[in-house]
Amino acid sequence: MENIAKKPRVQLDRDAWIAGATEVLAEEGIAGLRVEVLAKRLKVTKGSFYWHFSDRRDLLMGVLHHWKEGRIRDIRKQTRTQPGRELEQIYHVIDVYGASRSRRGMMIELAVRDWARRDAQAAAIVAEVDDVRLRCGRELFLACGVPMEEASSRCMLLYAYVFGVSLMIYDRFDSDIARLKRDIADLIARSGTARMAAPG
């Protein structure tokens, strides 16, 4: 009888488990993130999970810290700009975070926030990300000459808009959604204090 070659066993590193867990979190929420289900989805044995994690909680903390590092890195990237181009960058932030192309990222964000409502460690990490998000955004408004209190308010309004619009289905509300979004961006970005010309 001929020997039948066995298929090599799939080997996943810690990052691959975390990436898979993040996808499940986005689709099913924290309740759906179970080791058995994840192993089946990744086509590996449950036993291989314990090469990288002590238990489910260890995996969950890995997911949280991976999300935190990614969000903070992206926030700093999106809010970094050259002197004199801060207003243009505010419009860019509104566009990037309010666009449908960010749907997957928003699904992950909302899943993490829902998780944070029930878990103190998740809540602490979300608070840390939000603090960085708001401070970086506020710096853009301050650089446009907006006073501190107004800069704080406008930055909060910016993120209230981009998070809020991600939860809404508004296609039938207005015949020109693109114009509607431009008008909202103008209301957020252009204050009476900083009368810079909007980017063309």
PDB file of C-alpha atoms in Angstrom:
ATOM      1  CA  MET A   1       0.000   0.000   0.000  1.00  0.00           C
ATOM      2  CA  GLU A   2       1.340   3.412  -0.935  1.00  0.00           C
ATOM      3  CA  ASN A   3       1.971   5.924   1.814  1.00  0.00           C
ATOM      4  CA  ILE A   4      -0.408   8.841   1.601  1.00  0.00           C
ATOM      5  CA  ALA A   5       1.314  12.129   2.365  1.00  0.00           C
ATOM      6  CA  LYS A   6      -0.292  13.932   5.264  1.00  0.00           C
ATOM      7  CA  LYS A   7      -1.161  17.583   4.851  1.00  0.00           C
ATOM      8  CA  PRO A   8       1.141  19.748   6.960  1.00  0.00           C
ATOM      9  CA  ARG A   9      -0.563  21.049  10.076  1.00  0.00           C
ATOM     10  CA  VAL A  10      -1.357  24.745   9.924  1.00  0.00           C
ATOM     11  CA  GLN A  11       0.716  26.785  12.356  1.00  0.00           C
ATOM     12  CA  LEU A  12      -0.651  30.105  13.541  1.00  0.00           C
ATOM     13  CA  ASP A  13       1.273  32.675  15.541  1.00  0.00           C
ATOM     14  CA  ARG A  14      -0.205  34.871  18.263  1.00  0.00           C
ATOM     15  CA  ASP A  15      -0.911  37.734  15.847  1.00  0.00           C
ATOM     16  CA  ALA A  16      -2.920  35.456  13.541  1.00  0.00           C
ATOM     17  CA  TRP A  17      -5.125  34.360  16.452  1.00  0.00           C
ATOM     18  CA  ILE A  18      -5.659  37.987  17.449  1.00  0.00           C
ATOM     19  CA  ALA A  19      -6.506  38.993  13.872  1.00  0.00           C
ATOM     20  CA  GLY A  20      -9.030  36.159  13.618  1.00  0.00           C
ATOM     21  CA  ALA A  21     -10.517  37.046  16.992  1.00  0.00           C
ATOM     22  CA  THR A  22     -10.889  40.670  15.911  1.00  0.00           C
ATOM     23  CA  GLU A  23     -12.896  39.605  12.863  1.00  0.00           C
ATOM     24  CA  VAL A  24     -15.209  37.488  15.027  1.00  0.00           C
ATOM     25  CA  LEU A  25     -15.586  40.376  17.478  1.00  0.00           C
ATOM     26  CA  ALA A  26     -16.660  42.710  14.655  1.00  0.00           C
ATOM     27  CA  GLU A  27     -19.189  40.218  13.296  1.00  0.00           C
ATOM     28  CA  GLU A  28     -20.601  38.626  16.448  1.00  0.00           C
ATOM     29  CA  GLY A  29     -19.589  40.775  19.399  1.00  0.00           C
ATOM     30  CA  ILE A  30     -17.771  39.683  22.527  1.00  0.00           C
ATOM     31  CA  ALA A  31     -20.317  36.958  23.325  1.00  0.00           C
ATOM     32  CA  GLY A  32     -19.534  35.213  20.033  1.00  0.00           C
ATOM     33  CA  LEU A  33     -15.795  35.240  20.607  1.00  0.00           C
ATOM     34  CA  ARG A  34     -15.214  31.704  21.899  1.00  0.00           C
ATOM     35  CA  VAL A  35     -12.028  29.689  21.576  1.00  0.00           C
ATOM     36  CA  GLU A  36     -13.733  26.618  20.073  1.00  0.00           C
ATOM     37  CA  VAL A  37     -15.518  28.669  17.419  1.00  0.00           C
ATOM     38  CA  LEU A  38     -12.394  30.657  16.611  1.00  0.00           C
ATOM     39  CA  ALA A  39     -10.246  27.508  16.250  1.00  0.00           C
ATOM     40  CA  LYS A  40     -12.793  26.000  13.870  1.00  0.00           C
ATOM     41  CA  ARG A  41     -12.917  29.195  11.853  1.00  0.00           C
ATOM     42  CA  LEU A  42      -9.119  29.295  11.612  1.00  0.00           C
ATOM     43  CA  LYS A  43      -9.040  25.548  10.793  1.00  0.00           C
ATOM     44  CA  VAL A  44      -6.721  24.630  13.643  1.00  0.00           C
ATOM     45  CA  THR A  45      -7.110  22.572  16.808  1.00  0.00           C
ATOM     46  CA  LYS A  46      -8.225  24.143  20.043  1.00  0.00           C
ATOM     47  CA  GLY A  47      -5.077  22.740  21.668  1.00  0.00           C
ATOM     48  CA  SER A  48      -2.854  24.939  19.497  1.00  0.00           C
ATOM     49  CA  PHE A  49      -4.504  27.977  21.074  1.00  0.00           C
ATOM     50  CA  TYR A  50      -2.704  27.246  24.361  1.00  0.00           C
ATOM     51  CA  TRP A  51       0.710  27.568  22.747  1.00  0.00           C
ATOM     52  CA  HIS A  52       0.061  31.308  22.581  1.00  0.00           C
ATOM     53  CA  PHE A  53      -2.526  32.138  25.268  1.00  0.00           C
ATOM     54  CA  SER A  54      -3.069  31.016  28.830  1.00  0.00           C
ATOM     55  CA  ASP A  55      -6.859  31.279  28.524  1.00  0.00           C
ATOM     56  CA  ARG A  56      -9.675  33.149  26.739  1.00  0.00           C
ATOM     57  CA  ARG A  57      -9.094  36.254  28.864  1.00  0.00           C
ATOM     58  CA  ASP A  58      -5.489  36.383  27.693  1.00  0.00           C
ATOM     59  CA  LEU A  59      -6.738  36.368  24.094  1.00  0.00           C
ATOM     60  CA  LEU A  60      -9.270  39.098  24.844  1.00  0.00           C
ATOM     61  CA  MET A  61      -6.582  41.321  26.359  1.00  0.00           C
ATOM     62  CA  GLY A  62      -4.449  40.686  23.289  1.00  0.00           C
ATOM     63  CA  VAL A  63      -7.313  41.831  21.058  1.00  0.00           C
ATOM     64  CA  LEU A  64      -7.842  44.957  23.157  1.00  0.00           C
ATOM     65  CA  HIS A  65      -4.198  45.979  23.170  1.00  0.00           C
ATOM     66  CA  HIS A  66      -3.867  45.295  19.442  1.00  0.00           C
ATOM     67  CA  TRP A  67      -6.927  47.488  18.809  1.00  0.00           C
ATOM     68  CA  LYS A  68      -5.592  50.236  21.078  1.00  0.00           C
ATOM     69  CA  GLU A  69      -2.174  50.340  19.432  1.00  0.00           C
ATOM     70  CA  GLY A  70      -3.704  50.366  15.947  1.00  0.00           C
ATOM     71  CA  ARG A  71      -6.209  53.098  16.759  1.00  0.00           C
ATOM     72  CA  ILE A  72      -3.671  55.381  18.418  1.00  0.00           C
ATOM     73  CA  ARG A  73      -1.218  54.893  15.550  1.00  0.00           C
ATOM     74  CA  ASP A  74      -3.922  55.758  12.990  1.00  0.00           C
ATOM     75  CA  ILE A  75      -5.243  58.724  14.982  1.00  0.00           C
ATOM     76  CA  ARG A  76      -1.777  60.269  15.173  1.00  0.00           C
ATOM     77  CA  LYS A  77      -1.220  59.628  11.481  1.00  0.00           C
ATOM     78  CA  GLN A  78      -4.539  61.201  10.447  1.00  0.00           C
ATOM     79  CA  THR A  79      -4.137  64.292  12.651  1.00  0.00           C
ATOM     80  CA  ARG A  80      -0.487  64.986  11.792  1.00  0.00           C
ATOM     81  CA  THR A  81       0.003  67.799   9.274  1.00  0.00           C
ATOM     82  CA  GLN A  82       2.306  70.553   8.156  1.00  0.00           C
ATOM     83  CA  PRO A  83       1.988  74.000   9.761  1.00  0.00           C
ATOM     84  CA  GLY A  84      -0.622  76.079   7.955  1.00  0.00           C
ATOM     85  CA  ARG A  85      -2.608  73.071   6.695  1.00  0.00           C
ATOM     86  CA  GLU A  86      -4.500  72.257   9.871  1.00  0.00           C
ATOM     87  CA  LEU A  87      -7.941  73.259   8.564  1.00  0.00           C
ATOM     88  CA  GLU A  88      -7.461  71.077   5.515  1.00  0.00           C
ATOM     89  CA  GLN A  89      -6.524  68.223   7.844  1.00  0.00           C
ATOM     90  CA  ILE A  90      -9.718  68.698   9.881  1.00  0.00           C
ATOM     91  CA  TYR A  91     -11.729  68.210   6.689  1.00  0.00           C
ATOM     92  CA  HIS A  92      -9.618  65.147   5.945  1.00  0.00           C
ATOM     93  CA  VAL A  93     -10.325  63.634   9.378  1.00  0.00           C
ATOM     94  CA  ILE A  94     -14.066  64.196   8.951  1.00  0.00           C
ATOM     95  CA  ASP A  95     -13.970  62.599   5.500  1.00  0.00           C
ATOM     96  CA  VAL A  96     -11.849  59.594   6.469  1.00  0.00           C
ATOM     97  CA  TYR A  97     -13.707  58.680   9.651  1.00  0.00           C
ATOM     98  CA  GLY A  98     -17.151  59.536   8.287  1.00  0.00           C
ATOM     99  CA  ALA A  99     -16.817  57.626   5.016  1.00  0.00           C
ATOM    100  CA  SER A 100     -18.405  54.267   4.209  1.00  0.00           C
ATOM    101  CA  ARG A 101     -14.956  52.919   3.293  1.00  0.00           C
ATOM    102  CA  SER A 102     -14.269  52.785   7.032  1.00  0.00           C
ATOM    103  CA  ARG A 103     -17.221  50.427   7.631  1.00  0.00           C
ATOM    104  CA  ARG A 104     -15.129  47.470   8.801  1.00  0.00           C
ATOM    105  CA  GLY A 105     -13.130  49.645  11.166  1.00  0.00           C
ATOM    106  CA  MET A 106     -16.331  51.126  12.544  1.00  0.00           C
ATOM    107  CA  MET A 107     -17.791  47.649  13.111  1.00  0.00           C
ATOM    108  CA  ILE A 108     -14.738  46.773  15.202  1.00  0.00           C
ATOM    109  CA  GLU A 109     -14.923  50.103  17.027  1.00  0.00           C
ATOM    110  CA  LEU A 110     -18.592  49.647  17.913  1.00  0.00           C
ATOM    111  CA  ALA A 111     -18.007  46.069  19.063  1.00  0.00           C
ATOM    112  CA  VAL A 112     -15.171  47.192  21.343  1.00  0.00           C
ATOM    113  CA  ARG A 113     -17.338  49.991  22.757  1.00  0.00           C
ATOM    114  CA  ASP A 114     -20.195  47.612  23.430  1.00  0.00           C
ATOM    115  CA  TRP A 115     -17.717  45.329  25.201  1.00  0.00           C
ATOM    116  CA  ALA A 116     -16.465  48.299  27.261  1.00  0.00           C
ATOM    117  CA  ARG A 117     -19.958  48.825  28.669  1.00  0.00           C
ATOM    118  CA  ARG A 118     -19.625  45.525  30.536  1.00  0.00           C
ATOM    119  CA  ASP A 119     -15.898  45.217  31.210  1.00  0.00           C
ATOM    120  CA  ALA A 120     -13.759  47.607  33.283  1.00  0.00           C
ATOM    121  CA  GLN A 121     -10.490  46.780  31.515  1.00  0.00           C
ATOM    122  CA  ALA A 122     -12.045  47.291  28.092  1.00  0.00           C
ATOM    123  CA  ALA A 123     -13.554  50.565  29.299  1.00  0.00           C
ATOM    124  CA  ALA A 124     -10.154  51.781  30.514  1.00  0.00           C
ATOM    125  CA  ILE A 125      -8.561  51.068  27.127  1.00  0.00           C
ATOM    126  CA  VAL A 126     -11.398  52.754  25.214  1.00  0.00           C
ATOM    127  CA  ALA A 127     -11.034  55.788  27.493  1.00  0.00           C
ATOM    128  CA  GLU A 128      -7.304  55.900  26.742  1.00  0.00           C
ATOM    129  CA  VAL A 129      -7.930  55.811  22.986  1.00  0.00           C
ATOM    130  CA  ASP A 130     -10.634  58.473  23.216  1.00  0.00           C
ATOM    131  CA  ASP A 131      -8.353  60.747  25.215  1.00  0.00           C
ATOM    132  CA  VAL A 132      -5.668  60.533  22.523  1.00  0.00           C
ATOM    133  CA  ARG A 133      -8.310  60.968  19.792  1.00  0.00           C
ATOM    134  CA  LEU A 134      -9.791  64.109  21.342  1.00  0.00           C
ATOM    135  CA  ARG A 135      -6.472  65.692  22.279  1.00  0.00           C
ATOM    136  CA  CYS A 136      -4.993  65.171  18.815  1.00  0.00           C
ATOM    137  CA  GLY A 137      -8.121  66.540  17.167  1.00  0.00           C
ATOM    138  CA  ARG A 138      -8.229  69.534  19.465  1.00  0.00           C
ATOM    139  CA  GLU A 139      -4.648  70.421  18.532  1.00  0.00           C
ATOM    140  CA  LEU A 140      -5.779  70.882  14.930  1.00  0.00           C
ATOM    141  CA  PHE A 141      -8.466  73.370  15.968  1.00  0.00           C
ATOM    142  CA  LEU A 142      -6.079  75.198  18.289  1.00  0.00           C
ATOM    143  CA  ALA A 143      -3.594  75.545  15.430  1.00  0.00           C
ATOM    144  CA  CYS A 144      -6.365  77.232  13.402  1.00  0.00           C
ATOM    145  CA  GLY A 145      -6.625  79.928  16.072  1.00  0.00           C
ATOM    146  CA  VAL A 146      -9.696  78.527  17.834  1.00  0.00           C
ATOM    147  CA  PRO A 147      -9.745  79.191  21.621  1.00  0.00           C
ATOM    148  CA  MET A 148      -9.301  76.204  23.924  1.00  0.00           C
ATOM    149  CA  GLU A 149     -12.927  75.843  25.060  1.00  0.00           C
ATOM    150  CA  GLU A 150     -14.310  76.136  21.528  1.00  0.00           C
ATOM    151  CA  ALA A 151     -11.615  73.801  20.188  1.00  0.00           C
ATOM    152  CA  SER A 152     -12.666  71.192  22.744  1.00  0.00           C
ATOM    153  CA  SER A 153     -16.333  71.572  21.794  1.00  0.00           C
ATOM    154  CA  ARG A 154     -15.702  71.382  18.061  1.00  0.00           C
ATOM    155  CA  CYS A 155     -13.467  68.357  18.424  1.00  0.00           C
ATOM    156  CA  MET A 156     -16.122  66.593  20.492  1.00  0.00           C
ATOM    157  CA  LEU A 157     -18.730  67.543  17.878  1.00  0.00           C
ATOM    158  CA  LEU A 158     -16.530  66.146  15.100  1.00  0.00           C
ATOM    159  CA  TYR A 159     -16.319  62.720  16.688  1.00  0.00           C
ATOM    160  CA  ALA A 160     -19.965  62.745  17.778  1.00  0.00           C
ATOM    161  CA  TYR A 161     -20.813  63.244  14.105  1.00  0.00           C
ATOM    162  CA  VAL A 162     -18.549  60.554  12.629  1.00  0.00           C
ATOM    163  CA  PHE A 163     -19.629  57.967  15.195  1.00  0.00           C
ATOM    164  CA  GLY A 164     -23.288  58.945  15.008  1.00  0.00           C
ATOM    165  CA  VAL A 165     -23.522  58.891  11.223  1.00  0.00           C
ATOM    166  CA  SER A 166     -22.066  55.374  11.190  1.00  0.00           C
ATOM    167  CA  LEU A 167     -25.153  54.168  13.082  1.00  0.00           C
ATOM    168  CA  MET A 168     -27.702  55.825  10.797  1.00  0.00           C
ATOM    169  CA  ILE A 169     -29.361  54.854   7.522  1.00  0.00           C
ATOM    170  CA  TYR A 170     -30.015  58.203   5.910  1.00  0.00           C
ATOM    171  CA  ASP A 171     -29.983  57.644   2.134  1.00  0.00           C
ATOM    172  CA  ARG A 172     -33.656  58.662   1.764  1.00  0.00           C
ATOM    173  CA  PHE A 173     -33.375  61.724   3.986  1.00  0.00           C
ATOM    174  CA  ASP A 174     -31.902  64.061   1.362  1.00  0.00           C
ATOM    175  CA  SER A 175     -31.546  63.908  -2.411  1.00  0.00           C
ATOM    176  CA  ASP A 176     -27.925  65.098  -2.250  1.00  0.00           C
ATOM    177  CA  ILE A 177     -26.065  63.253   0.513  1.00  0.00           C
ATOM    178  CA  ALA A 178     -22.683  64.496  -0.721  1.00  0.00           C
ATOM    179  CA  ARG A 179     -23.813  68.120  -0.303  1.00  0.00           C
ATOM    180  CA  LEU A 180     -25.272  67.312   3.101  1.00  0.00           C
ATOM    181  CA  LYS A 181     -21.966  65.887   4.293  1.00  0.00           C
ATOM    182  CA  ARG A 182     -20.036  68.882   2.918  1.00  0.00           C
ATOM    183  CA  ASP A 183     -22.339  71.263   4.789  1.00  0.00           C
ATOM    184  CA  ILE A 184     -21.899  69.335   8.038  1.00  0.00           C
ATOM    185  CA  ALA A 185     -18.119  69.320   7.593  1.00  0.00           C
ATOM    186  CA  ASP A 186     -18.217  73.109   7.121  1.00  0.00           C
ATOM    187  CA  LEU A 187     -20.287  73.556  10.281  1.00  0.00           C
ATOM    188  CA  ILE A 188     -17.780  71.530  12.293  1.00  0.00           C
ATOM    189  CA  ALA A 189     -14.541  72.785  10.753  1.00  0.00           C
ATOM    190  CA  ARG A 190     -15.122  76.482  10.147  1.00  0.00           C
ATOM    191  CA  SER A 191     -15.782  78.529  13.231  1.00  0.00           C
ATOM    192  CA  GLY A 192     -16.424  82.238  13.542  1.00  0.00           C
ATOM    193  CA  THR A 193     -13.075  82.523  15.291  1.00  0.00           C
ATOM    194  CA  ALA A 194     -10.962  80.930  12.579  1.00  0.00           C
ATOM    195  CA  ARG A 195     -12.063  82.282   9.187  1.00  0.00           C
ATOM    196  CA  MET A 196      -9.681  80.371   6.974  1.00  0.00           C
ATOM    197  CA  ALA A 197     -10.643  79.506   3.435  1.00  0.00           C
ATOM    198  CA  ALA A 198     -11.976  76.004   3.061  1.00  0.00           C
ATOM    199  CA  PRO A 199      -9.798  73.686   0.974  1.00  0.00           C
ATOM    200  CA  GLY A 200     -10.739  73.767  -2.691  1.00  0.00           C
TER     201      GLY A 200
END
